[in-house]
Short mmCIF file of C-alpha atoms in Angstrom, two decimals:
data_model
loop_
_atom_site.label_atom_id
_atom_site.label_comp_id
_atom_site.label_asym_id
_atom_site.label_seq_id
_atom_site.Cartn_x
_atom_site.Cartn_y
_atom_site.Cartn_z
CA UNK A 242 -60.39 38.99 -7.27
CA UNK A 243 -56.46 38.78 -6.74
CA UNK A 244 -57.16 38.01 -2.96
CA UNK A 245 -59.04 34.81 -3.97
CA UNK A 246 -55.90 33.90 -6.23
CA UNK A 247 -53.55 34.95 -3.20
CA UNK A 248 -55.16 32.68 -0.68
CA UNK A 249 -54.43 29.15 -1.97
CA UNK A 250 -50.89 30.17 -2.66
CA UNK A 251 -50.35 31.75 1.23
CA UNK A 252 -51.71 28.37 2.49
CA UNK A 253 -49.39 26.41 0.27
CA UNK A 254 -46.31 28.29 1.55
CA UNK A 255 -46.70 26.51 5.13
CA UNK A 256 -45.03 23.36 6.04
CA UNK A 257 -46.35 20.41 3.98
CA UNK A 258 -48.19 22.80 1.38
CA UNK A 259 -48.07 21.98 -2.19
CA UNK A 260 -44.80 23.20 -4.07
CA UNK A 261 -46.36 24.19 -7.63
CA UNK A 262 -49.51 25.78 -6.11
CA UNK A 263 -46.95 27.81 -3.53
CA UNK A 264 -45.32 28.62 -6.93
CA UNK A 265 -47.91 29.65 -8.79
CA UNK A 266 -50.05 31.50 -6.68
CA UNK A 267 -47.76 32.98 -3.53
CA UNK A 268 -46.97 36.01 -5.29
CA UNK A 269 -48.15 38.73 -3.68
CA UNK A 270 -46.35 41.74 -5.44
CA UNK A 271 -47.23 40.09 -9.20
CA UNK A 272 -50.79 39.88 -8.46
CA UNK A 273 -50.90 43.45 -6.76
CA UNK A 274 -49.14 44.38 -9.85
CA UNK A 275 -51.87 42.40 -12.45
CA UNK A 276 -54.79 44.14 -10.36
CA UNK A 277 -53.38 47.79 -10.71
CA UNK A 278 -53.02 46.70 -14.49
CA UNK A 279 -56.44 45.50 -14.74
CA UNK A 280 -58.19 48.50 -12.80
CA UNK A 281 -55.74 51.05 -15.02
CA UNK A 282 -56.93 49.64 -18.24
CA UNK A 283 -60.52 49.41 -17.09
CA UNK A 284 -60.05 53.38 -16.30
CA UNK A 285 -58.46 54.00 -19.49
CA UNK A 286 -61.62 52.29 -21.42
CA UNK A 287 -63.91 54.44 -19.50
CA UNK A 288 -61.62 57.57 -20.22
CA UNK A 289 -61.54 56.28 -23.62
CA UNK A 290 -65.40 55.93 -24.11
CA UNK A 291 -65.84 59.34 -22.60
CA UNK A 292 -63.47 61.00 -25.09
CA UNK A 293 -64.67 59.26 -27.73
CA UNK A 294 -68.04 60.57 -27.18
CA UNK A 295 -67.32 64.29 -26.80
CA UNK A 296 -64.83 66.27 -28.73
CA UNK A 297 -61.23 65.55 -28.19
CA UNK A 298 -60.25 69.11 -29.17
CA UNK A 299 -60.71 70.79 -25.55
CA UNK A 300 -57.68 70.81 -23.62
CA UNK A 301 -59.42 69.36 -20.63
CA UNK A 302 -59.66 66.09 -22.32
CA UNK A 303 -56.50 65.94 -23.62
CA UNK A 304 -54.80 66.62 -19.82
CA UNK A 305 -57.25 63.99 -18.50
CA UNK A 306 -56.31 61.17 -21.12
CA UNK A 307 -52.60 62.40 -20.75
CA UNK A 308 -53.04 62.15 -16.74
CA UNK A 309 -54.43 58.44 -16.83
CA UNK A 310 -51.91 57.39 -18.86
CA UNK A 311 -49.22 58.59 -16.88
CA UNK A 312 -50.67 57.35 -13.74
CA UNK A 313 -50.91 53.76 -15.25
CA UNK A 314 -47.35 53.99 -16.30
CA UNK A 315 -46.15 55.45 -12.89
CA UNK A 316 -47.80 52.77 -10.90
CA UNK A 317 -48.80 49.57 -12.39
CA UNK A 318 -46.25 48.84 -15.02
CA UNK A 319 -43.25 49.02 -11.94
CA UNK A 320 -44.99 47.09 -9.73
CA UNK A 321 -45.21 44.22 -12.71
CA UNK A 322 -41.65 45.05 -13.32
CA UNK A 323 -40.42 44.37 -9.77
CA UNK A 324 -42.43 41.49 -9.03
CA UNK A 325 -40.71 39.74 -12.28
CA UNK A 326 -36.93 40.87 -11.38
CA UNK A 327 -37.85 39.65 -7.40
CA UNK A 328 -37.53 36.25 -8.97
CA UNK A 329 -37.20 33.05 -7.09
CA UNK A 330 -37.35 32.64 -3.19
CA UNK A 331 -33.71 32.76 -2.91
CA UNK A 332 -30.44 30.98 -4.27
CA UNK A 333 -30.17 27.37 -4.18
CA UNK A 334 -27.18 26.18 -2.17
CA UNK A 335 -27.45 22.36 -2.22
CA UNK A 336 -30.00 19.52 -3.31
CA UNK A 337 -29.74 16.08 -2.72
CA UNK A 338 -32.13 12.82 -3.21
CA UNK A 339 -32.43 10.47 -0.82
CA UNK A 340 -31.03 7.04 -2.00
CA UNK A 341 -33.66 4.60 -0.97
CA UNK A 342 -36.48 7.29 -2.03
CA UNK A 343 -35.42 9.22 -5.34
CA UNK A 344 -38.96 11.41 -4.58
CA UNK A 345 -37.58 12.43 -1.52
CA UNK A 346 -35.33 15.71 -1.80
CA UNK A 347 -33.34 17.80 0.59
CA UNK A 348 -32.63 21.54 -0.30
CA UNK A 349 -30.87 24.31 1.26
CA UNK A 350 -31.27 27.76 -0.25
CA UNK A 351 -29.82 31.33 0.67
CA UNK A 352 -32.84 33.56 1.70
CA UNK A 353 -31.14 36.56 2.82
CA UNK A 354 -31.36 39.85 1.22
CA UNK A 355 -28.01 40.75 3.08
CA UNK A 356 -24.50 39.84 2.82
CA UNK A 357 -25.00 37.56 5.56
CA UNK A 358 -26.36 34.58 4.70
CA UNK A 359 -29.56 32.89 6.05
CA UNK A 360 -30.34 29.54 5.04
CA UNK A 361 -33.89 27.76 4.92
CA UNK A 362 -33.60 24.05 4.67
CA UNK A 363 -36.47 21.80 3.25
CA UNK A 364 -37.73 18.63 2.31
CA UNK A 365 -39.39 18.10 -0.91
CA UNK A 366 -41.69 15.18 -1.18
CA UNK A 367 -43.58 13.68 -4.50
CA UNK A 368 -43.59 14.93 -7.67
CA UNK A 369 -45.78 17.21 -10.25
CA UNK A 370 -48.66 18.63 -8.66
CA UNK A 371 -48.85 16.63 -5.64
CA UNK A 372 -45.25 17.48 -4.64
CA UNK A 373 -45.00 19.16 -0.85
CA UNK A 374 -42.33 20.98 0.88
CA UNK A 375 -41.53 20.52 4.49
CA UNK A 376 -39.83 23.33 6.39
CA UNK A 377 -36.92 21.76 8.64
CA UNK A 378 -35.84 24.85 9.68
CA UNK A 379 -33.72 28.58 9.13
CA UNK A 380 -30.28 28.97 10.07
CA UNK A 381 -28.68 32.33 10.29
CA UNK A 382 -25.78 34.06 12.07
CA UNK A 383 -27.98 35.49 14.47
CA UNK A 384 -29.84 32.12 16.01
CA UNK A 385 -28.49 30.45 18.99
CA UNK A 386 -27.54 26.99 16.50
CA UNK A 387 -24.45 28.68 14.80
CA UNK A 388 -23.52 29.08 11.22
CA UNK A 389 -24.95 26.56 8.73
CA UNK A 390 -22.35 24.20 7.48
CA UNK A 391 -24.54 21.26 5.54
CA UNK A 392 -27.27 19.24 5.21
CA UNK A 393 -27.26 15.68 4.11
CA UNK A 394 -29.16 12.31 4.16
CA UNK A 395 -27.21 10.35 7.13
CA UNK A 396 -28.99 6.97 6.95
CA UNK A 397 -32.15 5.50 5.71
CA UNK A 398 -35.12 8.20 6.06
CA UNK A 399 -32.82 10.35 8.54
CA UNK A 400 -31.51 13.78 7.69
CA UNK A 401 -28.60 15.57 9.56
CA UNK A 402 -28.21 19.28 9.36
CA UNK A 403 -24.60 20.45 10.68
CA UNK A 404 -24.20 23.98 12.18
CA UNK A 405 -21.29 25.42 13.92
CA UNK A 406 -22.73 24.91 17.77
CA UNK A 407 -25.29 22.28 16.98
CA UNK A 408 -26.64 19.25 14.91
CA UNK A 409 -30.12 18.84 14.29
CA UNK A 410 -31.45 15.07 13.24
CA UNK A 411 -34.92 14.62 11.35
CA UNK A 412 -36.45 11.14 10.72
CA UNK A 413 -38.55 11.12 7.69
CA UNK A 414 -41.66 8.74 7.61
CA UNK A 415 -40.95 6.81 4.32
CA UNK A 416 -45.04 6.57 3.47
CA UNK A 417 -46.21 10.23 4.11
CA UNK A 418 -42.28 11.86 3.85
CA UNK A 419 -43.27 13.62 6.72
CA UNK A 420 -40.26 14.70 9.04
CA UNK A 421 -40.34 14.16 12.74
CA UNK A 422 -39.61 17.07 15.33
CA UNK A 423 -35.83 17.84 15.71
CA UNK A 424 -33.47 16.30 17.60
CA UNK A 425 -30.98 18.54 18.50
CA UNK A 426 -27.41 17.37 19.83
CA UNK A 427 -24.99 19.93 21.24
CA UNK A 428 -21.48 19.92 19.17
#
């Protein structure tokens, strides 16, 4: 069941996918935690129904009931709490709307889990449930492009991403909002 909920989110995480679908359903840790809690609740209800039918005075029934509760607490609850603590997919660094198309927004996000920054640059087009995100690239220290410096709208429907070693230019289709293939210029 959770796999069926995860599939649309996984599909939407690709370039050109729907932003809201990805935001709601591309959370595997949260979905696994929910599945564990639901299965645990079902097991708990089965154990409770068995205990209610039998007398709860025996030592084995009390130990079994306590074991199920401890297993639920140690497995399902930490997974669910971890998924909420992970939060969003990085720290937003910059967000700029196209002066000609306010529904085209350029974003730069630091997605690194370490001290060294790793920047993901995306173009968001549209609004509400029909908004799409287009991946423009990832800039990191280990890549051949050098450190990310900035991304900006450099002209009518044109995005320029500046890095330490090269400048990358994208042309955006004004109707669909889809970016072109990048043109890299060495610095």
